[in-house]
XYZ file of C-alpha atoms in Angstrom:
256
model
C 0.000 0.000 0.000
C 3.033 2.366 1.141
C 4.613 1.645 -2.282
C 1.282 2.003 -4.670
C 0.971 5.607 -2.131
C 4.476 6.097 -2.784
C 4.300 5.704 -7.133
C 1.232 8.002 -6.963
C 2.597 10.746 -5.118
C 5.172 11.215 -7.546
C 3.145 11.079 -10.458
C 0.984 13.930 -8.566
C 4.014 15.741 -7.485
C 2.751 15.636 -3.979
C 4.224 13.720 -0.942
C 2.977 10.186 0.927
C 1.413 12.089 3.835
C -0.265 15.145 1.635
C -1.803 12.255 -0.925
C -3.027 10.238 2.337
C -4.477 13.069 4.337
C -6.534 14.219 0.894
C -7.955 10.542 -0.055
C -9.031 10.373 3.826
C -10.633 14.154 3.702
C -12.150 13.416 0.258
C -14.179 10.530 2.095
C -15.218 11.991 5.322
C -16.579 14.809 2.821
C -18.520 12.512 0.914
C -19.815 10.732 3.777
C -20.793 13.737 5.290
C -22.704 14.936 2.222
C -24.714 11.413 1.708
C -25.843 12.291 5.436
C -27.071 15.520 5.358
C -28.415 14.706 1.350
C -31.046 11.828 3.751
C -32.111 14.824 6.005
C -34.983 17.578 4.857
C -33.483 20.870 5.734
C -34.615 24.466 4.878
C -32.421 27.547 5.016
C -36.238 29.310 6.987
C -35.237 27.167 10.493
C -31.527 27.496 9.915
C -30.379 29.962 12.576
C -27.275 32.140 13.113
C -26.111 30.366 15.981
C -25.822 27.303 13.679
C -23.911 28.463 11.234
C -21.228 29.555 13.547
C -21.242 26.566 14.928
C -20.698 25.005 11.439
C -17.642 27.446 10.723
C -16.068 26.353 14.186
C -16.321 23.028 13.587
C -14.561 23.623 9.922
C -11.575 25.668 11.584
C -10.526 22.706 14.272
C -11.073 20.343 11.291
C -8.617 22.524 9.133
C -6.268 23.011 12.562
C -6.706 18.965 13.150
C -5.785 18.490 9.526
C -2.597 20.723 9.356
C -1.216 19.164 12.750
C -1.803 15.607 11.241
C 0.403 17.010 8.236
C 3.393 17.897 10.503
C 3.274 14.839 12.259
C 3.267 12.661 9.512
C 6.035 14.290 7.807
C 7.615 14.389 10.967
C 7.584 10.676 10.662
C 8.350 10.027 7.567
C 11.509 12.239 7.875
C 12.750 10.689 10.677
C 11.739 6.920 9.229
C 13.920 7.926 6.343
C 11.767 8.562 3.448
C 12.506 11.310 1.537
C 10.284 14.414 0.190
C 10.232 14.604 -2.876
C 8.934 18.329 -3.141
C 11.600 19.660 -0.927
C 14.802 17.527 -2.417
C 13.845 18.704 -5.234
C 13.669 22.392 -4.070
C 17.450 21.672 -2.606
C 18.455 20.794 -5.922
C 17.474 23.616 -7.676
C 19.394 26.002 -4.593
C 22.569 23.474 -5.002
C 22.830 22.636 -8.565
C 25.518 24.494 -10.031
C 26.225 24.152 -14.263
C 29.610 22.989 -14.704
C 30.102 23.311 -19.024
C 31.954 20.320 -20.716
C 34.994 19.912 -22.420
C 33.186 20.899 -25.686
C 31.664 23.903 -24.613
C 34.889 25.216 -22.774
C 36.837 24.757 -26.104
C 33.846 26.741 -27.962
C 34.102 29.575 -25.679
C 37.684 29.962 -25.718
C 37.686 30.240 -29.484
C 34.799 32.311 -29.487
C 35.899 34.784 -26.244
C 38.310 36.898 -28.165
C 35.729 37.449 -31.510
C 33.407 40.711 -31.254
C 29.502 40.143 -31.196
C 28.331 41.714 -34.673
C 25.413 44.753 -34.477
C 22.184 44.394 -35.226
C 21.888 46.589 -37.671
C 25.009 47.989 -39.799
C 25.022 51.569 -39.163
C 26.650 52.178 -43.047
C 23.168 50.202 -44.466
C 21.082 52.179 -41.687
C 22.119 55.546 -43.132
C 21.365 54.758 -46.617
C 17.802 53.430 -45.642
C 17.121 56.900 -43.853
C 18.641 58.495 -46.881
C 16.350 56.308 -49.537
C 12.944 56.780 -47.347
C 10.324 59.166 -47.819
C 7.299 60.430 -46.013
C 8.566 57.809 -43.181
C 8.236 54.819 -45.022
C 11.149 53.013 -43.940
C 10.041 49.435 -44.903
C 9.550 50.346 -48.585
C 13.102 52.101 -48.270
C 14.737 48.521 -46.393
C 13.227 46.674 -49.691
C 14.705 48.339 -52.377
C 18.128 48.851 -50.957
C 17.702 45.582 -50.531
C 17.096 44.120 -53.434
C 20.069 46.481 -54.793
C 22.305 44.767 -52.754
C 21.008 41.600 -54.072
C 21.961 42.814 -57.654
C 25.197 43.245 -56.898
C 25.823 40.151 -55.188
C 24.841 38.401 -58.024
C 27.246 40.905 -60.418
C 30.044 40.569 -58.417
C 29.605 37.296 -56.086
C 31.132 39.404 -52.981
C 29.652 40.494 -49.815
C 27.473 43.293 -51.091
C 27.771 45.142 -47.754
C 31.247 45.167 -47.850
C 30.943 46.363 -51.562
C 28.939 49.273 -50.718
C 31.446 50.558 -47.569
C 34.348 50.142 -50.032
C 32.362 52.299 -52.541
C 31.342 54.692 -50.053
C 34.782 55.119 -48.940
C 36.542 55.499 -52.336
C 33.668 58.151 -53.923
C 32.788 59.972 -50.460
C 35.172 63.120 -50.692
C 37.709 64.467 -48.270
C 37.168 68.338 -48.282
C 34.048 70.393 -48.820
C 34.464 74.709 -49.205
C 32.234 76.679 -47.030
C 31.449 80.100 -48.044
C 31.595 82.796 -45.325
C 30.108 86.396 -45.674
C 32.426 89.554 -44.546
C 31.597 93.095 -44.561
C 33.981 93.910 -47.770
C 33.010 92.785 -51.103
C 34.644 89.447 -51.285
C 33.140 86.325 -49.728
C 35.722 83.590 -47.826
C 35.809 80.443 -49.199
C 37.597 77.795 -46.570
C 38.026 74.001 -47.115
C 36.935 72.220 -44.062
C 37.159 68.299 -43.633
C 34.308 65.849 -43.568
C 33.906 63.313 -41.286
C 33.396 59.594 -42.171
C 29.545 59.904 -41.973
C 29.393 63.257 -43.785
C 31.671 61.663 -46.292
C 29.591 58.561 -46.826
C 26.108 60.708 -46.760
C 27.500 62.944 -50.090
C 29.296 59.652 -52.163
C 25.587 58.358 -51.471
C 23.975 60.972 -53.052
C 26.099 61.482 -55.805
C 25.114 57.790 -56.246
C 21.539 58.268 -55.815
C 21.851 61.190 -58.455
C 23.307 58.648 -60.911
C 20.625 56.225 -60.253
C 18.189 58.380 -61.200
C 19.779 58.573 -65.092
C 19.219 54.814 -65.696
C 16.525 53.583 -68.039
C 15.017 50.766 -65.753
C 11.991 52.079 -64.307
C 12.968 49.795 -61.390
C 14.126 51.595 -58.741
C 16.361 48.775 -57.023
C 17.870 47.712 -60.339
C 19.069 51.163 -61.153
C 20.455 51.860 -57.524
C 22.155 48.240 -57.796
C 23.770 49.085 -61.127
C 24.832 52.002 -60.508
C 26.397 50.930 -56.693
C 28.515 48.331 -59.157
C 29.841 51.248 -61.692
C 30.728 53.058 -58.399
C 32.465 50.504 -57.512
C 34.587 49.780 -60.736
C 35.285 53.787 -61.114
C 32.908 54.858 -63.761
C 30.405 56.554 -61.522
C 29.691 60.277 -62.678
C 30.172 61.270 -58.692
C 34.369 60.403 -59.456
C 33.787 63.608 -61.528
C 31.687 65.704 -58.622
C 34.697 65.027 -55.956
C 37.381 65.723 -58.575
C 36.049 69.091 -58.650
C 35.233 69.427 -55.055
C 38.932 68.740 -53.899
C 40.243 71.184 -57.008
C 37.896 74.088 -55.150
C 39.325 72.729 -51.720
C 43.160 73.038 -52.997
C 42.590 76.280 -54.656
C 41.295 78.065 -51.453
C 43.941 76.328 -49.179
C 45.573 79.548 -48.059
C 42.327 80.246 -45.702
C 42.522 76.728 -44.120
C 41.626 77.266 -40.193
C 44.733 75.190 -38.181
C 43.706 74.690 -34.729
C-alpha cells in the first residue's frame, strides 16, 4: 500500500502524507454529504447560531488536519523517506552548471571574436537616406534588393561592396562660403567626417541612379552601386572638382 501511495505521489508531485491526508478528507466529505443529502433541511429554520457553529467546527477540522500534516512528515523524515517536493527544491538552490569539455573549447575560441550589431550603421544611413514620407520598410526593400543585384554581379559580400564604394567616392574636403563686410566672400576648405563623407558619395550615387533607363528603382540603384564601384560613376567627376575648389582656397585653411 506504502509503495502504490508512494508511485502516486510522484506522479501527482505531492508527498505520501499530503496524498493520504486528501484521499481520507475526500471521504469523510462525501460521507458527510450522503448524510445531510437523507435529512430535509430548509435555510427558513436554519439559525445564526448554527452556522457559527458550522464554521467552528470547519476551523478545528482545518487546525486537526494541518497538525496531522506535521506529524506525519515528521515521521516520515525521521523513518527515512525522503520528500520529494523539498529535495527537489534543494536541488534547484545546489545545482551548479559545470560546461563540458566541448563547450569550454567553444568559448575559448569564441571569447576573443566581437559580437556583430544588429543593424550595420553604413546600411542604416542609406535606408534613412532612400525613405520618404517615413516609409522606412519600402526604403529597407529596395536597398535591398540592390544589394542583391550586386551580389549576383560581383559574387562578394554586397555590404562590404557598398562601404568600399562609399569610402573610395565619399570626398575628403568640402568649401564653405563665409560672408564679410567687404566685397569678397571667404571660401575655406573644411574636412568631412566619415559619416558626412559617406552621406555625399551616397547621393552622388543616388543622383546617378536616377539617369538609368530601368523604371525599377532597385535595379538602377544596384547598377549604378557596381559602376561606383569599378570607377565609372559620374560622382568620381563631382569630388574631382570638389577637392580642385578645396586646394585652390587652401591659403584660408583654419589650423587649430
Amino acid at each position: 500500500m506504502l509503495s502504490r501511495n508512494l508511485l502516486r505521489s510522484r506522479v501527482l508531485g505531492c508527498t505520501t502524507a499530503q496524498q493520504f491526508l486528501i484521499t481520507q478528507f475526500r471521504a469523510a466529505t462525501t460521507s458527510t454529504i450522503r448524510y445531510q443529502s437523507t435529512t430535509s433541511t430548509t435555510t427558513s429554520t436554519a439559525s445564526p447560531g448554527s452556522n457559527r457553529n458550522i464554521d467552528t467546527i470547519a476551523d478545528e477540522e482545518a487546525q486537526a488536519w494541518l497538525s496531522t500534516v506535521r506529524e506525519l512528515r515528521a515521521q516520515y523524515e525521521d523513518a527515512g523517506i525522503p520528500d520529494y517536493e523539498s529535495s527537489q527544491m534543494k536541488q534547484l538552490k545546489t545545482a551548479k552548471f559545470e560546461p563540458t569539455d566541448a563547450q569550454l573549447e567553444q568559448y575559448a575560441l569564441l571569447k576573443d571574436k566581437p559580437i556583430p550589431m544588429k543593424h550595420d550603421p553604413v546600411v542604416s544611413h542609406c535606408i534613412n537616406m532612400i525613405m520618404k514620407d517615413g516609409k522606412k520598410s519600402k526604403a529597407t526593400k529596395y536597398l535591398t534588393r540592390a544589394l542583391y543585384i550586386v551580389r549576383l554581379k560581383t559574387r562578394e559580400d554586397p555590404v562590404e561592396i557598398l562601404k568600399e564604394t562609399l569610402d573610395k567616392l565619399g570626398p575628403l574636403m568640402e568649401t564653405k562660403t563665409y560672408k564679410t563686410r567687404i566685397a569678397k566672400n571667404l571660401v575655406v576648405p573644411v574636412p568631412l567626417t566619415e559619416r558626412q563623407r559617406f552621406r555625399r558619395a551616397f547621393l552622388w550615387i543616388l543622383e546617378g541612379s536616377d539617369k538609368r533607363r530601368s523604371k525599377d528603382f532597385s535595379v538602377r540603384l544596384g547598377e549604378e552601386i557596381v559602376e561606383a564601384y569599378n570607377g565609372k560613376s559620374s560622382g568620381y567627376e563631382k569630388r574631382l572638382q570638389l577637392h580642385k575648389s578645396a586646394i585652390l582656397h587652401r591659403a584660408y585653411v583654419k589650423l587649430r
